[in-house]
Amino acid sequence: MRVRSWSFLVLAAGLCAACGRRGTPADEIVALTEAPLLRLDPRFAQTNWDTRVSRLLAPGLVGLKDMGFGPTEGVAEWLAQDDAAGLTWVARLRPDARFPDGRVLDAEDVRYTFTSMSDPYLGSPWRKSWDEIIAAVEVVDARTVRFRLRQPRAPFRTDLDFGIVDSRHARPRDEAVRKAAHDGTSPPVFEPADEVVGAGPYRLAVRGADVVTLARNPYAREPPAADKLTFRTIRDDNSRILALVGGSADLIQNGMTPLVVETLEGNPRLRVVHAPSATITYLGFQNTDAILKDRRVRQAIAMAIDRPRIIAAKFRGRAEIANSFLDARNVFHAPDARLWPHDPAAARRLLDQAGYPDPDGPGPAPRFTLTWKTSSVRFRVALAQVMAQELREVGIEVDVRPFDQATFFDDIKKGNAQLFSLQMTDVVEADFLRTMVHSARIPSEANSWGGANRFRYRDAEVDRLLDEAAVAMVPQRRRDLYATVQRRLAEDLPFFPLWHEHNVIAHQASLRDVMLTPTGRLEGLLRAGKGP
């Protein structure tokens, strides 16, 4: 019945659109998102969409082309290690990296971007990470900047894929925020459209609650094909699809259920492209919880979930089972990390051993009850409910609670969730594991809730291995260390890697040269334009 309902909605919209499609302006690409954009300044951006859009406004010293993933370069023309010990790096800036007012991005902009994040009054969630890496950032001359590191760091080049902001624009805003935080008063109100200025292909033109419009940076070194790129948030799944089919939007990236994707593939006015991705969907455990702190419970939950069935039924096969945050195409992926097959009988035995016997055998009384928090996106809620039902079959009662993006994100950062399901994109650099599970990355009020170890996982051996991997300059040694970490995490299960979902874009057939990147980044839209 649901299939017919979706098909009917899409068909009805298509018929209506055929009578008179509204369309979008010829010089503008309109993309739909399922969640609103929150912070676009790269120093404060945390959500997937915020980070993706911020890179179009403020690229880093290095970019995708520098790392082999696509068409975009950074604002540095070269970056090199400047000493044998690996403690000093020098970057030379491109002379044609310009802000939207025509000013050339200089070394002071780079210095300010990184040093401003160390200010506790500004509350950057990246403060602790950068303070641990960088001892000093020095201006050598207008186009040259020197980084002095606290210790050698193997992934420093990829670290610098971090947006550089216009210091002359950011400094007065930061000073006003800093003064208000210091004085204990409310921060001043700024014009939303002036949130961030960078030297990217686009500038921020319109900033509303549910709409963000980027306009071409007139001084962009590589101008994008479209004059404008608009992101419009439509939270309701049905309405979002109908807007695309009806012609009032140009594309949706990953905001569709596989069932709808199949229907859209039959629409001659649309094109659908998909490919394997580096995105990871995972089930997070609160490792300090009285029940979930026992790894046998976490392992039982893993074995109760039938991932092959879910991938076949819910994703139509367009996902791969995961055993790590890193996907199988990543050079640091450990293929021998435990995969945890579906085994309800083994899950029940583990729960018995953990001291949670089923009080009435196959009866309705549960062993215990857990709360599962997820975003309010309908498909994500449906996935959580499917897995919750599988947990009930082994005696675990689950209360699935959907929340809006801001509330959900705030809760998991502060540890207010026993179970939570989430996605992470851009999982390319293996040091991402350090970001997610090192005990120094646990969110707290002291670090402005900026750590990504929302599982509150602590393992001294994992910390040691990750610390060593971060300074191991020999690639094979890094691979060995990260493989050991992945195998240990797969046994201990502070989180349960579920699957790597395919990236999918559905777009109007009139939109040409859309490139789908493995990371899901939006740089694939820079060459896109409209044609007959």
XYZ file of N, CA and C in Angstrom, residues 278-515:
714
model
N 31.839 6.952 0.916
C 32.613 6.849 2.153
C 31.770 7.239 3.360
N 30.476 7.454 3.172
C 29.582 7.810 4.275
C 29.320 6.590 5.150
N 29.364 6.767 6.453
C 29.090 5.679 7.381
C 27.830 5.991 8.190
N 26.941 5.024 8.285
C 25.793 5.105 9.178
C 26.078 4.180 10.351
N 25.920 4.690 11.551
C 26.289 3.875 12.715
C 25.269 4.030 13.844
N 25.299 3.046 14.732
C 24.494 3.066 15.950
C 25.435 3.381 17.101
N 25.197 4.494 17.759
C 26.052 4.898 18.862
C 25.533 4.382 20.191
N 26.447 3.962 21.054
C 26.123 3.516 22.401
C 26.673 4.518 23.410
N 25.899 4.812 24.448
C 26.397 5.620 25.544
C 27.157 4.679 26.487
N 28.484 4.695 26.372
C 29.305 3.698 27.052
C 29.388 3.886 28.559
N 28.868 4.983 29.091
C 28.819 5.180 30.540
C 27.471 4.775 31.123
N 26.551 4.358 30.262
C 25.223 3.957 30.720
C 25.316 2.680 31.556
N 24.467 2.565 32.564
C 24.514 1.426 33.485
C 24.354 0.089 32.773
N 23.582 0.066 31.689
C 23.357 -1.173 30.940
C 24.378 -1.323 29.822
N 24.582 -0.277 29.064
C 25.405 -0.357 27.857
C 26.906 -0.353 28.141
N 27.323 -0.095 29.359
C 28.751 -0.152 29.668
C 29.295 -1.576 29.602
N 28.415 -2.577 29.636
C 28.823 -3.973 29.473
C 28.903 -4.278 27.984
N 30.099 -4.586 27.489
C 30.256 -4.775 26.047
C 29.496 -5.993 25.540
N 29.155 -6.943 26.422
C 28.346 -8.083 25.993
C 26.957 -7.629 25.560
N 26.442 -6.585 26.193
C 25.147 -6.041 25.789
C 25.284 -5.389 24.410
N 26.353 -4.648 24.215
C 26.565 -3.999 22.926
C 26.745 -5.041 21.813
N 27.473 -6.098 22.112
C 27.667 -7.162 21.127
C 26.349 -7.880 20.825
N 25.530 -8.070 21.852
C 24.226 -8.713 21.645
C 23.344 -7.860 20.735
N 23.376 -6.551 20.939
C 22.598 -5.651 20.089
C 23.069 -5.772 18.640
N 24.381 -5.846 18.446
C 24.921 -5.970 17.093
C 24.421 -7.248 16.417
N 24.417 -8.351 17.139
C 24.001 -9.621 16.543
C 22.491 -9.731 16.378
N 21.731 -8.895 17.059
C 20.270 -8.922 16.923
C 19.804 -8.203 15.663
N 20.652 -7.357 15.089
C 20.262 -6.535 13.936
C 20.637 -7.254 12.646
N 19.649 -7.441 11.803
C 19.831 -8.171 10.537
C 20.153 -7.165 9.427
N 21.409 -6.820 9.299
C 21.806 -5.799 8.322
C 21.582 -6.226 6.870
N 21.903 -7.474 6.481
C 21.641 -7.853 5.077
C 20.170 -7.697 4.696
N 19.284 -8.057 5.608
C 17.845 -7.930 5.319
C 17.447 -6.466 5.174
N 17.959 -5.617 6.053
C 17.615 -4.199 6.002
C 18.153 -3.560 4.725
N 19.382 -3.898 4.359
C 19.970 -3.341 3.141
C 19.180 -3.776 1.917
N 18.755 -5.035 1.900
C 17.985 -5.528 0.751
C 16.602 -4.889 0.694
N 15.938 -4.793 1.857
C 14.558 -4.322 1.878
C 14.439 -2.804 1.862
N 15.268 -2.140 2.636
C 15.132 -0.694 2.795
C 15.987 0.110 1.812
N 17.145 -0.452 1.439
C 18.045 0.273 0.549
C 18.078 -0.303 -0.856
N 17.298 -1.347 -1.100
C 17.275 -1.999 -2.408
C 18.695 -2.404 -2.835
N 19.501 -2.806 -1.830
C 20.846 -3.273 -2.102
C 21.875 -2.178 -2.284
N 21.484 -0.899 -2.175
C 22.406 0.204 -2.429
C 23.100 0.667 -1.142
N 23.777 -0.274 -0.525
C 24.583 -0.008 0.667
C 25.450 -1.230 0.901
N 26.580 -1.021 1.588
C 27.461 -2.135 1.921
C 27.580 -2.256 3.428
N 27.567 -3.485 3.941
C 27.735 -3.712 5.368
C 29.092 -3.178 5.808
N 29.122 -2.544 6.977
C 30.349 -1.929 7.485
C 30.904 -2.715 8.665
N 32.216 -2.714 8.784
C 32.859 -3.244 9.987
C 33.746 -2.193 10.642
N 33.708 -0.969 10.085
C 34.546 0.119 10.584
C 33.970 1.437 10.082
N 34.439 2.537 10.651
C 34.110 3.842 10.082
C 34.669 3.970 8.667
N 35.790 3.309 8.397
C 36.443 3.397 7.095
C 35.851 2.369 6.146
N 35.569 2.774 4.905
C 34.983 1.846 3.947
C 36.068 1.014 3.276
N 35.654 -0.018 2.550
C 36.591 -1.000 1.995
C 37.546 -0.408 0.971
N 37.222 0.750 0.385
C 38.097 1.371 -0.600
C 39.191 2.230 0.033
N 39.076 2.454 1.329
C 40.057 3.270 2.034
C 41.337 2.455 2.244
N 42.504 3.044 1.955
C 43.771 2.306 2.057
C 44.078 1.897 3.491
N 43.422 2.515 4.474
C 43.662 2.180 5.872
C 42.607 1.214 6.434
N 41.670 0.793 5.600
C 40.613 -0.104 6.069
C 41.169 -1.463 6.470
N 40.655 -2.018 7.572
C 41.076 -3.339 8.054
C 40.004 -4.367 7.675
N 40.201 -5.146 6.624
C 39.166 -6.089 6.190
C 38.900 -7.218 7.181
N 39.856 -7.465 8.090
C 39.680 -8.577 9.030
C 39.057 -8.143 10.351
N 38.621 -6.890 10.467
C 37.905 -6.473 11.676
C 36.566 -7.204 11.735
N 36.167 -7.598 12.915
C 34.976 -8.437 13.088
C 33.731 -7.779 12.512
N 32.922 -8.598 11.831
C 31.764 -8.065 11.118
C 30.453 -8.232 11.879
N 30.365 -9.131 12.836
C 29.160 -9.389 13.629
C 27.952 -9.780 12.783
N 27.860 -11.069 12.412
C 26.711 -11.539 11.635
C 25.435 -11.558 12.472
N 24.318 -11.583 11.779
C 23.020 -11.659 12.454
C 22.876 -13.023 13.124
N 22.712 -13.034 14.457
C 22.614 -14.288 15.212
C 21.809 -14.052 16.481
N 20.467 -14.050 16.392
C 19.629 -13.759 17.566
C 19.848 -14.725 18.724
N 20.093 -16.000 18.429
C 20.307 -16.977 19.511
C 21.557 -16.631 20.308
N 22.643 -16.261 19.591
C 23.866 -15.862 20.281
C 23.654 -14.569 21.060
N 22.834 -13.663 20.523
C 22.537 -12.410 21.218
C 21.825 -12.693 22.538
N 20.873 -13.617 22.528
C 20.150 -13.966 23.761
C 21.103 -14.562 24.799
N 22.030 -15.423 24.342
C 22.973 -16.028 25.283
C 23.867 -14.970 25.928
N 24.313 -14.006 25.127
C 25.159 -12.939 25.669
C 24.402 -12.100 26.702
N 23.147 -11.819 26.422
C 22.345 -11.043 27.371
C 22.147 -11.814 28.665
N 21.960 -13.132 28.569
C 21.862 -13.965 29.776
C 23.156 -13.881 30.582
N 24.288 -13.999 29.879
C 25.589 -13.959 30.554
C 25.852 -12.605 31.194
N 25.315 -11.556 30.604
C 25.514 -10.208 31.139
C 24.635 -9.931 32.357
N 23.772 -10.891 32.721
C 22.927 -10.722 33.896
C 21.564 -10.148 33.594
N 21.119 -10.321 32.339
C 19.799 -9.822 31.944
C 18.975 -10.957 31.347
N 18.566 -11.929 32.172
C 17.755 -13.040 31.657
C 16.374 -12.548 31.242
N 15.778 -13.247 30.300
C 14.422 -12.906 29.868
C 13.463 -13.319 30.975
N 12.711 -12.377 31.567
C 11.886 -12.710 32.739
C 10.746 -13.683 32.452
N 10.290 -13.743 31.208
C 9.180 -14.655 30.909
C 9.420 -15.426 29.621
N 10.693 -15.742 29.347
C 10.991 -16.531 28.149
C 10.541 -15.805 26.904
N 9.746 -16.472 26.081
C 9.280 -15.828 24.847
C 8.117 -14.849 25.064
N 7.772 -14.586 26.312
C 6.644 -13.700 26.599
C 6.956 -12.243 26.345
N 5.996 -11.376 26.670
C 6.134 -9.951 26.299
C 7.033 -9.127 27.226
N 7.315 -9.614 28.418
C 8.112 -8.811 29.355
C 9.557 -8.691 28.865
N 10.110 -7.480 28.819
C 11.474 -7.303 28.301
C 12.531 -7.548 29.369
N 13.749 -7.763 28.903
C 14.891 -7.860 29.808
C 15.191 -6.483 30.411
N 15.123 -5.463 29.589
C 15.312 -4.083 30.012
C 14.831 -3.189 28.871
N 14.761 -1.890 29.117
C 14.294 -0.927 28.118
C 15.373 0.110 27.857
N 15.566 0.435 26.575
C 16.518 1.460 26.169
C 15.804 2.543 25.360
N 16.322 3.750 25.422
C 15.807 4.854 24.614
C 16.734 5.088 23.429
N 16.151 5.150 22.253
C 16.908 5.341 21.000
C 16.514 6.691 20.420
N 17.479 7.599 20.292
C 17.199 8.916 19.730
C 17.707 8.985 18.291
N 16.927 9.637 17.455
C 17.286 9.778 16.050
C 16.741 11.099 15.529
N 17.136 11.459 14.324
C 16.608 12.678 13.722
C 15.149 12.444 13.342
N 14.456 13.528 13.051
C 13.030 13.425 12.727
C 12.783 13.099 11.262
N 13.840 12.891 10.472
C 13.666 12.508 9.074
C 12.957 11.157 9.025
N 11.878 11.084 8.270
C 10.990 9.924 8.312
C 11.702 8.606 8.024
N 12.571 8.606 7.028
C 13.260 7.370 6.663
C 14.182 6.918 7.788
N 14.845 7.859 8.456
C 15.728 7.506 9.562
C 14.934 6.966 10.747
N 13.776 7.528 10.974
C 12.912 7.016 12.032
C 12.456 5.600 11.695
N 12.087 5.366 10.434
C 11.641 4.034 10.014
C 12.747 2.992 10.177
N 13.976 3.364 9.840
C 15.099 2.440 10.022
C 15.296 2.107 11.492
N 15.233 3.122 12.343
C 15.390 2.889 13.782
C 14.285 1.981 14.307
N 13.074 2.156 13.801
C 11.961 1.322 14.262
C 12.116 -0.125 13.809
N 12.646 -0.342 12.615
C 12.897 -1.711 12.145
C 13.915 -2.392 13.048
N 15.010 -1.693 13.344
C 16.031 -2.283 14.204
C 15.531 -2.446 15.633
N 14.687 -1.524 16.098
C 14.110 -1.652 17.438
C 13.253 -2.909 17.542
N 12.516 -3.225 16.483
C 11.699 -4.436 16.492
C 12.579 -5.681 16.561
N 13.721 -5.655 15.866
C 14.640 -6.802 15.929
C 15.222 -6.952 17.330
N 15.455 -5.846 18.008
C 15.941 -5.927 19.386
C 14.871 -6.461 20.323
N 13.625 -6.132 20.061
C 12.542 -6.672 20.882
C 12.469 -8.193 20.782
N 12.853 -8.723 19.629
C 12.795 -10.174 19.433
C 13.824 -10.920 20.266
N 14.825 -10.205 20.791
C 15.771 -10.854 21.708
C 15.535 -10.383 23.139
N 14.448 -9.650 23.366
C 14.055 -9.280 24.724
C 14.429 -7.876 25.150
N 14.854 -7.014 24.213
C 15.214 -5.637 24.556
C 14.111 -4.705 24.066
N 13.432 -4.061 24.985
C 12.420 -3.084 24.607
C 13.115 -1.773 24.252
N 12.674 -1.142 23.152
C 13.315 0.087 22.677
C 12.253 1.154 22.438
N 12.512 2.325 22.984
C 11.644 3.486 22.781
C 12.333 4.422 21.795
N 11.848 4.454 20.541
C 12.443 5.295 19.503
C 11.862 6.696 19.609
N 12.741 7.690 19.738
C 12.302 9.073 19.899
C 12.960 9.964 18.848
N 12.201 10.452 17.884
C 12.763 11.379 16.884
C 12.774 12.810 17.400
N 13.793 13.557 16.986
C 13.934 14.953 17.395
C 14.356 15.795 16.204
N 14.085 17.100 16.278
C 14.597 17.997 15.255
C 16.114 18.000 15.331
N 16.764 18.413 14.242
C 18.212 18.277 14.111
C 18.965 18.955 15.254
N 18.589 20.177 15.595
C 19.329 20.926 16.606
C 19.233 20.256 17.974
N 18.017 19.840 18.366
C 17.823 19.188 19.662
C 18.533 17.849 19.710
N 18.402 17.083 18.638
C 19.045 15.765 18.562
C 20.556 15.894 18.710
N 21.143 16.825 17.966
C 22.585 17.000 17.995
C 23.049 17.458 19.373
N 22.297 18.339 19.989
C 22.651 18.830 21.319
C 22.604 17.707 22.352
N 21.600 16.837 22.250
C 21.459 15.735 23.194
C 22.624 14.752 23.104
N 23.003 14.375 21.889
C 24.058 13.368 21.782
C 25.411 13.952 22.179
N 25.618 15.249 21.940
C 26.867 15.864 22.377
C 26.980 15.844 23.897
N 25.857 16.040 24.569
C 25.867 16.137 26.026
C 25.609 14.800 26.712
N 25.541 13.728 25.926
C 25.393 12.394 26.514
C 23.986 12.049 26.932
N 22.996 12.789 26.426
C 21.603 12.541 26.810
C 20.941 11.557 25.856
N 21.573 10.418 25.655
C 21.007 9.383 24.786
C 21.677 8.055 25.106
N 20.864 7.001 25.253
C 21.448 5.674 25.443
C 21.889 5.099 24.093
N 20.986 5.127 23.136
C 21.281 4.717 21.769
C 20.994 5.897 20.846
N 21.788 6.055 19.794
C 21.486 7.072 18.799
C 22.056 6.631 17.460
N 21.331 6.931 16.398
C 21.785 6.580 15.049
C 22.126 7.859 14.307
N 23.248 7.800 13.574
C 23.761 9.002 12.947
C 24.578 8.620 11.722
N 24.806 9.586 10.843
C 25.656 9.411 9.669
C 26.839 10.347 9.760
N 27.959 9.911 9.180
C 29.123 10.766 9.030
C 29.594 10.673 7.586
N 29.807 11.827 6.969
C 30.331 11.855 5.607
C 31.809 12.227 5.631
N 32.434 12.216 4.462
C 33.835 12.647 4.352
C 34.789 11.802 5.181
N 34.466 10.547 5.408
C 35.352 9.698 6.203
C 36.443 9.158 5.280
N 37.502 9.910 5.130
C 38.582 9.565 4.212
C 39.892 9.381 4.966
N 40.271 10.369 5.771
C 41.511 10.298 6.540
C 41.329 9.371 7.746
N 42.250 8.407 7.916
C 42.131 7.425 8.995
C 42.212 8.066 10.375
N 42.836 9.247 10.480
C 42.907 9.928 11.771
C 41.525 10.333 12.270
N 40.521 10.196 11.397
C 39.129 10.388 11.814
C 38.797 9.488 13.000
N 39.421 8.315 13.079
C 39.186 7.403 14.203
C 39.588 8.065 15.522
N 40.668 8.804 15.489
C 41.104 9.537 16.689
C 40.046 10.554 17.090
N 39.513 11.242 16.097
C 38.483 12.244 16.359
C 37.264 11.631 17.033
N 36.930 10.400 16.640
C 35.672 9.792 17.090
C 35.775 9.002 18.397
N 36.951 8.421 18.704
C 36.988 7.511 19.862
C 38.090 7.797 20.869
N 38.985 8.736 20.610
C 40.023 9.046 21.599
C 39.366 9.667 22.834
N 39.836 9.306 24.005
C 39.212 9.810 25.229
C 39.360 11.323 25.374
N 40.361 11.908 24.708
C 40.522 13.353 24.746
C 39.481 14.070 23.905
N 38.681 13.320 23.161
C 37.670 13.912 22.271
C 36.249 13.774 22.839
N 36.128 13.461 24.101
C 34.796 13.373 24.711
C 34.229 14.785 24.882
N 33.018 15.060 24.396
C 32.454 16.410 24.526
C 32.232 16.781 25.987
N 32.481 18.032 26.288
C 32.265 18.527 27.650
C 32.043 20.024 27.587
N 31.586 20.568 28.683
C 31.396 22.019 28.735
C 32.736 22.737 28.575
N 33.808 22.107 29.070
C 35.135 22.718 28.995
C 35.617 22.891 27.561
N 35.209 21.980 26.657
C 35.617 22.128 25.248
C 34.461 22.570 24.369
N 33.501 23.269 24.989
C 32.326 23.802 24.277
C 31.533 22.704 23.594
N 31.530 21.506 24.198
C 30.807 20.349 23.665
C 31.271 20.033 22.249
N 32.569 20.271 22.009
C 33.082 20.140 20.655
C 33.708 18.809 20.327
N 33.924 17.923 21.267
C 34.507 16.631 20.944
C 33.533 15.751 20.197
N 34.065 14.849 19.367
C 33.212 13.956 18.570
C 33.065 12.572 19.187
N 33.753 12.292 20.291
C 33.588 11.003 20.980
C 32.330 11.073 21.835
N 31.203 11.049 21.138
C 29.909 11.182 21.823
C 29.502 9.882 22.507
N 30.297 8.836 22.282
C 30.050 7.555 22.948
C 30.617 7.564 24.367
N 31.469 8.585 24.654
C 32.159 8.676 25.940
C 32.947 7.402 26.227
N 33.628 6.977 25.188
C 34.417 5.744 25.223
C 35.827 6.047 25.711
N 36.316 5.205 26.619
C 37.664 5.361 27.139
C 38.391 4.021 27.067
N 39.510 4.009 26.378
C 40.356 2.824 26.297
C 41.797 3.320 26.148
N 42.597 3.100 27.165
C 43.958 3.626 27.168
C 44.786 3.061 26.025
N 44.562 1.788 25.669
C 45.332 1.184 24.591
C 44.941 1.782 23.239
N 43.659 2.011 23.021
C 43.216 2.657 21.787
C 43.796 4.061 21.704
N 43.782 4.799 22.825
C 44.384 6.141 22.844
C 45.859 6.071 22.438
N 46.580 5.113 23.007
C 48.013 4.995 22.724
C 48.262 4.691 21.247
N 47.502 3.758 20.698
C 47.665 3.384 19.294
C 47.366 4.562 18.368
N 46.301 5.308 18.676
C 45.941 6.455 17.847
C 46.962 7.579 17.957
N 47.477 7.779 19.153
C 48.515 8.789 19.330
C 49.761 8.425 18.524
N 50.131 7.153 18.548
C 51.303 6.718 17.792
C 51.062 6.837 16.291
N 49.858 6.467 15.848
C 49.552 6.534 14.414
C 49.610 7.963 13.897
N 49.219 8.918 14.745
C 49.202 10.321 14.318
C 50.593 10.863 14.041
N 51.620 10.272 14.657
C 52.982 10.777 14.460
C 53.835 9.818 13.642
N 53.257 8.685 13.222
C 54.012 7.703 12.434
C 54.135 8.197 10.996
N 55.334 8.529 10.576
C 55.535 9.101 9.255
C 55.723 8.033 8.173
N 55.894 6.768 8.572
C 56.028 5.673 7.611
C 54.630 5.125 7.318
N 54.149 5.196 6.057
C 52.778 4.792 5.726
C 52.407 3.382 6.199
N 53.301 2.404 6.025
C 52.953 1.043 6.420
C 52.751 0.942 7.932
N 53.550 1.671 8.698
C 53.365 1.661 10.149
C 52.016 2.255 10.508
N 51.615 3.319 9.851
C 50.294 3.900 10.100
C 49.202 2.895 9.779
N 49.336 2.190 8.646
C 48.316 1.206 8.274
C 48.202 0.110 9.323
N 49.335 -0.353 9.822
C 49.315 -1.413 10.837
C 48.638 -0.942 12.122
N 48.955 0.279 12.534
C 48.374 0.807 13.770
C 46.870 1.008 13.640
N 46.435 1.579 12.515
C 45.000 1.804 12.339
C 44.239 0.483 12.184
N 44.875 -0.513 11.588
C 44.234 -1.828 11.492
C 44.031 -2.429 12.871
N 45.031 -2.283 13.736
C 44.904 -2.786 15.106
C 43.775 -2.073 15.841
N 43.687 -0.778 15.664
C 42.608 -0.009 16.304
C 41.250 -0.495 15.814
N 41.106 -0.679 14.519
C 39.815 -1.106 13.972
C 39.416 -2.485 14.482
N 40.379 -3.391 14.581
C 40.060 -4.723 15.105
C 39.636 -4.642 16.570
N 40.301 -3.799 17.332
C 39.957 -3.655 18.753
C 38.575 -3.021 18.923
N 38.294 -2.004 18.125
C 36.980 -1.355 18.200
C 35.871 -2.310 17.779
N 36.139 -3.143 16.775
C 35.126 -4.096 16.301
C 34.782 -5.118 17.371
N 35.706 -5.412 18.264
C 35.423 -6.332 19.371
C 34.728 -5.612 20.520
N 35.213 -4.421 20.823
C 34.698 -3.702 21.990
C 33.375 -3.005 21.707
N 33.161 -2.604 20.467
C 31.916 -1.986 20.002
C 31.453 -0.792 20.837
N 32.255 0.255 20.933
C 31.726 1.479 21.536
C 30.634 2.093 20.662
N 30.634 1.738 19.394
C 29.596 2.080 18.430
C 29.482 0.870 17.506
N 28.387 0.770 16.774
C 28.195 -0.341 15.852
C 28.119 0.202 14.438
N 29.170 0.008 13.615
C 29.089 0.449 12.216
C 28.016 -0.366 11.490
N 27.057 0.311 10.912
C 25.946 -0.397 10.273
C 26.213 -0.645 8.791
N 26.321 0.435 8.016
C 26.502 0.281 6.571
C 27.023 1.579 5.961
N 27.567 1.420 4.766
C 27.978 2.559 3.948
C 26.925 2.724 2.858
N 26.069 3.720 2.997
C 25.009 3.957 2.028
C 25.568 4.589 0.764
N 25.003 4.228 -0.374
C 25.410 4.845 -1.624
C 25.006 6.308 -1.640
N 25.823 7.132 -2.263
C 25.418 8.504 -2.557
C 24.450 8.484 -3.730
N 23.405 9.279 -3.644
C 22.397 9.345 -4.701
C 22.046 10.797 -4.975
N 22.010 11.163 -6.244
C 21.510 12.479 -6.644
C 20.408 12.273 -7.669
N 19.270 12.896 -7.422
C 18.197 12.972 -8.416
C 18.101 14.428 -8.845
N 18.153 14.659 -10.164
C 18.150 16.044 -10.627
C 17.352 16.175 -11.928
N 16.990 17.391 -12.231
C 16.287 17.670 -13.470
C 17.174 17.286 -14.655
N 16.564 16.725 -15.681
C 17.327 16.317 -16.861
C 17.998 17.509 -17.534
N 17.461 18.691 -17.320
C 18.038 19.898 -17.923
C 19.317 20.353 -17.233
N 19.609 19.770 -16.072
C 20.821 20.121 -15.339
C 21.970 19.247 -15.835
N 22.987 19.851 -16.375
C 24.089 19.124 -17.012
C 25.339 19.119 -16.142
N 26.187 18.122 -16.371
C 27.522 18.036 -15.777
C 27.502 17.989 -14.251
N 26.547 17.263 -13.710
C 26.522 17.030 -12.266
C 27.482 15.892 -11.949
N 28.410 16.129 -11.026
C 29.364 15.093 -10.641
C 29.073 14.620 -9.221
